[in-house]
């Protein structure tokens, strides 16, 4: 892997966390904290900062592009994107326009990760029928793919008004980097390859190694379609502290709180410490521990899947802003060089594709 590009990034959903007195922070303060976290991520040499889009009380960010624009004004090198943009309940033309604008103000650092999202609040909020779930994403992804060519577009479908020779602005200087976030459906992987997007595997349960068939399917599909190989990234939750025990203790309460909130809606069993310890172990999907522990687990994932980027999802519920800043600093200054060292000159079963 010595000749391949290895990128470590961060994702956040702008989880509403607690202040020093234990009370929940305001949405406004949470958003300001997210911008500060992006600034630190840039300072410690991370490659990507992604902000999720949600429309529920657990998360503060509904308009990630605006938050990212604020971050763009205070950062220099880090790429800025979403995690994810819920394309199904948005308009592809407006999504393209907003990200092309972000690309301009960030001097070409904008990226968009498109997806259907893991929550459904945006569908009724913006007047979409959940019975159209599949068709909404398929049609809108097709249209967005045409818009990426930055030429006049003629398109017709059932889920929005047709376009005839429509030109969309602003134009970017070097094109817009776009990905699709996938949760583990073979059909979604093949669709991502068909449209020629980078693939982000959202691994939020179980071992990363079990996603190897999806990485293989994606590369095989690109080859069969006559398209160039594209990068693969992995999105998984994590938290870094000086020791494993400290990281576990800092992360558990927030992880449990968020899991139980969502679990009450979806009928999940109560989350407990035993389940948490499995999730942070070798066969779990959480990258929580000391810099050495987290680096070793990331390197293992990258060797198994051949992904060139890893995006750690930080901030779950009650983890404080100060602890998140400490985690980000350790991730950039200690985890990143350890991962690079662990992967240097080690052959990969996959194909680490560099990212522009």
Short mmCIF file of C-alpha atoms in Angstrom, two decimals:
data_model
loop_
_atom_site.label_atom_id
_atom_site.label_comp_id
_atom_site.label_asym_id
_atom_site.label_seq_id
_atom_site.Cartn_x
_atom_site.Cartn_y
_atom_site.Cartn_z
CA UNK A 1 0.00 0.00 0.00
CA UNK A 2 3.01 2.29 0.06
CA UNK A 3 2.23 3.82 -3.33
CA UNK A 4 -1.48 4.26 -2.64
CA UNK A 5 -3.31 7.22 -1.19
CA UNK A 6 -4.59 6.59 2.33
CA UNK A 7 -7.05 9.11 3.71
CA UNK A 8 -8.55 9.39 7.17
CA UNK A 9 -11.63 11.53 7.60
CA UNK A 10 -14.37 12.35 10.08
CA UNK A 11 -18.15 12.33 9.86
CA UNK A 12 -20.59 13.95 12.26
CA UNK A 13 -24.37 14.16 12.37
CA UNK A 14 -24.28 17.14 14.71
CA UNK A 15 -25.59 15.06 17.61
CA UNK A 16 -27.05 17.18 20.39
CA UNK A 17 -24.60 16.67 23.26
CA UNK A 18 -24.46 17.86 26.85
CA UNK A 19 -22.56 20.79 28.31
CA UNK A 20 -20.39 20.81 31.48
CA UNK A 21 -23.49 21.13 33.70
CA UNK A 22 -25.15 18.10 32.08
CA UNK A 23 -27.84 20.01 30.21
CA UNK A 24 -28.39 19.54 26.49
CA UNK A 25 -26.73 22.10 24.26
CA UNK A 26 -28.83 24.24 21.95
CA UNK A 27 -29.03 23.42 18.26
CA UNK A 28 -27.19 26.66 17.54
CA UNK A 29 -24.28 25.88 19.87
CA UNK A 30 -24.04 22.35 18.48
CA UNK A 31 -23.72 23.73 14.97
CA UNK A 32 -21.01 26.18 16.04
CA UNK A 33 -19.19 23.29 17.71
CA UNK A 34 -19.33 21.27 14.48
CA UNK A 35 -17.57 24.11 12.65
CA UNK A 36 -14.88 24.21 15.35
CA UNK A 37 -14.43 20.45 14.99
CA UNK A 38 -13.89 20.85 11.24
CA UNK A 39 -11.26 23.51 11.88
CA UNK A 40 -9.34 21.21 14.24
CA UNK A 41 -9.65 18.30 11.79
CA UNK A 42 -7.97 20.49 9.17
CA UNK A 43 -5.23 21.57 11.57
CA UNK A 44 -4.28 17.99 12.49
CA UNK A 45 -4.02 16.90 8.85
CA UNK A 46 -7.18 14.90 8.27
CA UNK A 47 -8.39 14.54 4.69
CA UNK A 48 -12.17 14.82 4.89
CA UNK A 49 -14.89 16.24 7.13
CA UNK A 50 -18.45 15.07 6.45
CA UNK A 51 -21.66 16.44 7.94
CA UNK A 52 -24.86 14.42 7.88
CA UNK A 53 -28.37 15.64 7.03
CA UNK A 54 -31.17 14.79 9.45
CA UNK A 55 -34.57 16.23 10.29
CA UNK A 56 -35.17 15.08 13.87
CA UNK A 57 -34.46 16.42 17.36
CA UNK A 58 -31.42 14.20 18.03
CA UNK A 59 -29.30 16.03 15.43
CA UNK A 60 -28.83 19.75 14.82
CA UNK A 61 -27.85 19.81 11.15
CA UNK A 62 -30.58 19.94 8.51
CA UNK A 63 -28.60 22.03 5.98
CA UNK A 64 -25.07 20.61 5.91
CA UNK A 65 -23.97 22.74 2.97
CA UNK A 66 -24.36 25.91 5.04
CA UNK A 67 -22.38 24.44 7.93
CA UNK A 68 -19.71 23.30 5.47
CA UNK A 69 -19.54 26.75 3.90
CA UNK A 70 -18.82 28.20 7.34
CA UNK A 71 -16.11 25.57 7.78
CA UNK A 72 -14.70 26.35 4.33
CA UNK A 73 -14.05 29.94 5.40
CA UNK A 74 -11.93 28.76 8.34
CA UNK A 75 -10.05 25.81 6.82
CA UNK A 76 -7.36 25.45 4.19
CA UNK A 77 -6.87 21.90 2.96
CA UNK A 78 -9.49 19.47 4.25
CA UNK A 79 -12.18 18.28 1.86
CA UNK A 80 -15.71 19.09 2.99
CA UNK A 81 -18.77 17.01 2.21
CA UNK A 82 -21.91 15.33 3.45
CA UNK A 83 -22.62 12.10 5.27
CA UNK A 84 -25.11 11.85 3.57
CA UNK A 85 -27.27 14.19 1.46
CA UNK A 86 -30.75 12.62 1.33
CA UNK A 87 -31.21 12.93 -2.42
CA UNK A 88 -34.56 11.13 -2.46
CA UNK A 89 -36.32 13.98 -0.65
CA UNK A 90 -34.38 16.81 -2.28
CA UNK A 91 -34.17 18.22 -5.78
CA UNK A 92 -31.10 17.14 -7.77
CA UNK A 93 -30.80 20.51 -9.49
CA UNK A 94 -30.75 22.38 -6.19
CA UNK A 95 -28.32 19.85 -4.68
CA UNK A 96 -25.95 20.34 -7.60
CA UNK A 97 -26.24 24.13 -7.37
CA UNK A 98 -25.54 24.19 -3.64
CA UNK A 99 -22.51 21.91 -3.88
CA UNK A 100 -21.11 23.69 -6.92
CA UNK A 101 -21.34 26.87 -4.86
CA UNK A 102 -19.62 25.18 -1.90
CA UNK A 103 -16.93 23.99 -4.30
CA UNK A 104 -16.34 27.59 -5.34
CA UNK A 105 -16.08 29.06 -1.83
CA UNK A 106 -13.83 26.18 -0.68
CA UNK A 107 -11.49 26.38 -3.71
CA UNK A 108 -12.43 22.95 -5.04
CA UNK A 109 -12.71 21.03 -1.75
CA UNK A 110 -16.42 20.15 -1.89
CA UNK A 111 -17.69 16.58 -2.09
CA UNK A 112 -21.22 15.23 -2.00
CA UNK A 113 -22.14 11.79 -0.68
CA UNK A 114 -25.61 10.91 -1.91
CA UNK A 115 -27.90 8.46 -0.19
CA UNK A 116 -31.39 7.54 0.86
CA UNK A 117 -30.69 8.11 4.55
CA UNK A 118 -31.42 5.82 7.48
CA UNK A 119 -34.36 7.91 8.73
CA UNK A 120 -37.60 8.79 6.95
CA UNK A 121 -38.60 12.14 8.51
CA UNK A 122 -37.60 14.11 5.42
CA UNK A 123 -40.11 12.31 3.18
CA UNK A 124 -43.37 13.55 4.74
CA UNK A 125 -41.69 16.84 5.68
CA UNK A 126 -41.08 17.67 2.02
CA UNK A 127 -44.18 16.00 0.62
CA UNK A 128 -42.85 12.69 -0.69
CA UNK A 129 -44.63 9.35 -0.53
CA UNK A 130 -42.63 6.52 1.04
CA UNK A 131 -44.22 4.12 -1.42
CA UNK A 132 -42.01 5.83 -4.04
CA UNK A 133 -38.86 5.20 -1.97
CA UNK A 134 -36.96 3.21 -4.63
CA UNK A 135 -38.11 5.19 -7.65
CA UNK A 136 -37.31 8.53 -6.03
CA UNK A 137 -33.69 7.61 -5.50
CA UNK A 138 -33.21 5.87 -8.84
CA UNK A 139 -34.61 8.77 -10.89
CA UNK A 140 -32.92 11.51 -8.90
CA UNK A 141 -29.55 9.76 -8.98
CA UNK A 142 -29.88 9.43 -12.75
CA UNK A 143 -30.62 13.15 -13.09
CA UNK A 144 -27.81 14.15 -10.77
CA UNK A 145 -25.41 12.05 -12.85
CA UNK A 146 -26.36 14.06 -15.93
CA UNK A 147 -25.90 17.34 -14.07
CA UNK A 148 -22.36 16.36 -13.11
CA UNK A 149 -21.40 16.63 -16.80
CA UNK A 150 -22.16 20.38 -16.50
CA UNK A 151 -23.81 20.48 -19.92
CA UNK A 152 -27.41 21.25 -20.90
CA UNK A 153 -29.65 18.45 -19.61
CA UNK A 154 -32.75 16.89 -21.13
CA UNK A 155 -34.46 14.47 -18.76
CA UNK A 156 -37.91 13.13 -17.95
CA UNK A 157 -39.19 11.01 -15.07
CA UNK A 158 -42.14 10.60 -12.75
CA UNK A 159 -40.79 12.15 -9.56
CA UNK A 160 -40.08 15.73 -10.71
CA UNK A 161 -40.76 18.04 -13.64
CA UNK A 162 -39.00 17.23 -16.91
CA UNK A 163 -36.04 19.26 -18.14
CA UNK A 164 -35.41 20.24 -21.74
CA UNK A 165 -31.97 21.51 -22.67
CA UNK A 166 -31.66 23.00 -19.18
CA UNK A 167 -28.31 24.54 -18.26
CA UNK A 168 -27.51 24.71 -14.56
CA UNK A 169 -25.13 27.07 -12.77
CA UNK A 170 -22.59 27.75 -11.32
CA UNK A 171 -20.11 25.66 -13.22
CA UNK A 172 -17.23 24.24 -11.21
CA UNK A 173 -13.59 24.71 -12.11
CA UNK A 174 -12.58 21.03 -12.01
CA UNK A 175 -15.79 19.04 -11.63
CA UNK A 176 -17.61 17.97 -8.47
CA UNK A 177 -16.54 14.88 -6.51
CA UNK A 178 -19.56 12.66 -5.83
CA UNK A 179 -20.10 9.40 -3.96
CA UNK A 180 -23.03 7.18 -3.04
CA UNK A 181 -23.46 5.89 0.49
CA UNK A 182 -24.54 2.23 0.64
CA UNK A 183 -25.64 0.21 3.65
CA UNK A 184 -25.08 -3.28 2.27
CA UNK A 185 -27.46 -3.95 -0.63
CA UNK A 186 -25.90 -5.63 -3.70
CA UNK A 187 -28.37 -3.75 -5.93
CA UNK A 188 -27.19 -0.44 -4.49
CA UNK A 189 -23.55 -1.37 -5.05
CA UNK A 190 -24.18 -2.24 -8.71
CA UNK A 191 -26.20 0.97 -9.22
CA UNK A 192 -23.34 3.02 -7.78
CA UNK A 193 -20.95 1.39 -10.25
CA UNK A 194 -23.39 1.88 -13.13
CA UNK A 195 -23.42 5.64 -12.61
CA UNK A 196 -19.68 5.80 -11.92
CA UNK A 197 -19.74 7.19 -8.37
CA UNK A 198 -17.28 6.50 -5.58
CA UNK A 199 -18.64 4.00 -3.04
CA UNK A 200 -19.02 4.69 0.68
CA UNK A 201 -19.81 1.57 2.67
CA UNK A 202 -21.70 2.47 5.85
CA UNK A 203 -20.65 -0.28 8.26
CA UNK A 204 -22.54 0.22 11.51
CA UNK A 205 -22.92 -3.42 12.57
CA UNK A 206 -20.64 -6.44 12.56
CA UNK A 207 -17.16 -6.97 11.20
CA UNK A 208 -15.94 -4.91 8.27
CA UNK A 209 -14.58 -8.09 6.66
CA UNK A 210 -18.09 -9.30 5.90
CA UNK A 211 -18.42 -6.38 3.45
CA UNK A 212 -15.61 -7.72 1.27
CA UNK A 213 -18.11 -9.24 -1.21
CA UNK A 214 -19.61 -5.77 -1.75
CA UNK A 215 -16.19 -4.23 -2.41
CA UNK A 216 -15.43 -7.05 -4.86
CA UNK A 217 -18.84 -6.66 -6.53
CA UNK A 218 -18.28 -2.93 -6.96
CA UNK A 219 -14.86 -3.33 -8.57
CA UNK A 220 -16.09 -6.16 -10.77
CA UNK A 221 -19.15 -4.16 -11.86
CA UNK A 222 -17.02 -1.14 -12.78
CA UNK A 223 -14.77 -3.36 -14.90
CA UNK A 224 -17.68 -5.09 -16.63
CA UNK A 225 -19.28 -1.73 -17.38
CA UNK A 226 -16.04 -0.44 -18.90
CA UNK A 227 -15.69 2.28 -16.27
CA UNK A 228 -12.49 3.29 -14.49
CA UNK A 229 -11.91 1.97 -10.99
CA UNK A 230 -13.23 4.37 -8.37
CA UNK A 231 -12.36 4.83 -4.69
CA UNK A 232 -14.06 3.03 -1.83
CA UNK A 233 -14.51 4.57 1.59
CA UNK A 234 -15.78 3.11 4.87
CA UNK A 235 -17.98 5.01 7.33
CA UNK A 236 -18.12 3.62 10.89
CA UNK A 237 -18.56 5.09 14.39
CA UNK A 238 -15.61 5.67 16.69
CA UNK A 239 -13.95 7.62 19.49
CA UNK A 240 -10.30 7.96 20.56
CA UNK A 241 -8.83 8.58 24.02
CA UNK A 242 -5.47 7.92 25.66
CA UNK A 243 -6.45 4.40 26.78
CA UNK A 244 -9.03 1.83 25.74
CA UNK A 245 -10.79 2.05 29.08
CA UNK A 246 -11.02 5.84 28.94
CA UNK A 247 -12.39 5.77 25.40
CA UNK A 248 -14.96 3.12 26.32
CA UNK A 249 -16.12 5.03 29.39
CA UNK A 250 -16.40 8.32 27.47
CA UNK A 251 -18.30 6.79 24.56
CA UNK A 252 -20.66 4.31 26.19
CA UNK A 253 -23.29 6.62 27.66
CA UNK A 254 -23.85 8.53 24.43
CA UNK A 255 -23.84 5.41 22.27
CA UNK A 256 -26.34 3.71 24.57
CA UNK A 257 -28.56 6.78 24.73
CA UNK A 258 -28.74 7.13 20.96
CA UNK A 259 -29.23 3.40 20.37
CA UNK A 260 -32.06 3.27 22.89
CA UNK A 261 -33.75 6.35 21.44
CA UNK A 262 -33.76 4.85 17.96
CA UNK A 263 -34.44 1.38 19.35
CA UNK A 264 -37.70 2.49 20.95
CA UNK A 265 -38.87 3.59 17.50
CA UNK A 266 -37.73 0.42 15.75
CA UNK A 267 -38.31 -2.26 18.36
CA UNK A 268 -34.70 -2.96 19.23
CA UNK A 269 -33.73 -4.53 22.57
CA UNK A 270 -32.24 -2.29 25.26
CA UNK A 271 -28.59 -1.48 24.57
CA UNK A 272 -26.18 -2.52 27.35
CA UNK A 273 -22.49 -2.56 28.23
CA UNK A 274 -22.02 -6.16 27.10
CA UNK A 275 -23.32 -5.29 23.64
CA UNK A 276 -21.09 -2.20 23.59
CA UNK A 277 -17.98 -4.19 24.45
CA UNK A 278 -18.74 -6.55 21.57
CA UNK A 279 -19.22 -3.61 19.20
CA UNK A 280 -15.83 -2.11 20.11
CA UNK A 281 -14.09 -5.50 19.88
CA UNK A 282 -12.39 -7.07 16.85
CA UNK A 283 -15.69 -8.34 15.36
CA UNK A 284 -17.66 -5.15 16.01
CA UNK A 285 -18.18 -2.07 13.87
CA UNK A 286 -17.09 0.58 16.39
CA UNK A 287 -13.55 2.00 16.38
CA UNK A 288 -13.33 3.03 20.04
CA UNK A 289 -10.12 2.87 22.04
CA UNK A 290 -6.57 4.13 22.36
CA UNK A 291 -4.76 5.48 19.28
CA UNK A 292 -2.99 2.12 18.88
CA UNK A 293 -6.22 0.11 19.15
CA UNK A 294 -8.11 2.31 16.71
CA UNK A 295 -5.23 2.46 14.23
CA UNK A 296 -4.86 -1.32 14.27
CA UNK A 297 -8.57 -1.82 13.59
CA UNK A 298 -8.61 0.75 10.76
CA UNK A 299 -5.55 -0.86 9.16
CA UNK A 300 -7.20 -4.29 9.40
CA UNK A 301 -10.30 -2.92 7.66
CA UNK A 302 -8.29 -1.28 4.90
CA UNK A 303 -6.35 -4.47 4.26
CA UNK A 304 -9.57 -6.50 4.12
CA UNK A 305 -11.55 -4.18 1.85
CA UNK A 306 -8.87 -2.25 -0.02
CA UNK A 307 -10.62 1.03 0.76
CA UNK A 308 -8.50 4.13 0.35
CA UNK A 309 -10.47 6.27 2.81
CA UNK A 310 -11.83 5.68 6.31
CA UNK A 311 -14.44 8.07 7.74
CA UNK A 312 -14.88 7.84 11.51
CA UNK A 313 -18.32 8.95 12.66
CA UNK A 314 -17.77 10.92 15.86
CA UNK A 315 -20.20 12.34 18.42
CA UNK A 316 -22.94 10.10 19.76
CA UNK A 317 -25.35 11.76 22.12
CA UNK A 318 -23.78 12.92 25.36
CA UNK A 319 -20.08 12.93 24.38
CA UNK A 320 -18.99 16.47 25.20
CA UNK A 321 -17.46 18.93 22.75
CA UNK A 322 -14.18 18.96 24.71
CA UNK A 323 -13.90 15.18 24.52
CA UNK A 324 -14.67 15.28 20.81
CA UNK A 325 -11.91 17.82 20.24
CA UNK A 326 -9.48 15.59 22.14
CA UNK A 327 -10.59 12.59 20.08
CA UNK A 328 -10.08 14.51 16.83
CA UNK A 329 -6.61 15.63 17.88
CA UNK A 330 -5.55 12.08 18.77
CA UNK A 331 -7.07 10.75 15.55
CA UNK A 332 -5.10 13.18 13.42
CA UNK A 333 -1.79 13.33 15.29
CA UNK A 334 -1.44 9.74 16.47
CA UNK A 335 -3.91 7.41 14.73
CA UNK A 336 -3.23 8.68 11.21
CA UNK A 337 0.56 8.18 11.24
CA UNK A 338 0.15 4.78 12.91
CA UNK A 339 -2.24 3.63 10.16
CA UNK A 340 0.16 4.84 7.49
CA UNK A 341 3.01 2.98 9.18
CA UNK A 342 0.98 -0.22 9.55
CA UNK A 343 -0.04 -0.19 5.90
CA UNK A 344 3.32 0.78 4.44
CA UNK A 345 4.62 -1.87 2.04
CA UNK A 346 1.91 -4.31 3.07
CA UNK A 347 0.15 -5.85 0.04
CA UNK A 348 -3.63 -5.49 -0.02
CA UNK A 349 -6.16 -8.02 -1.27
CA UNK A 350 -8.09 -5.09 -2.71
CA UNK A 351 -7.13 -2.18 -4.90
CA UNK A 352 -6.59 1.07 -3.03
CA UNK A 353 -7.67 3.68 -5.54
CA UNK A 354 -6.36 7.18 -4.90
CA UNK A 355 -8.84 10.02 -4.49
CA UNK A 356 -8.26 12.87 -6.90
#
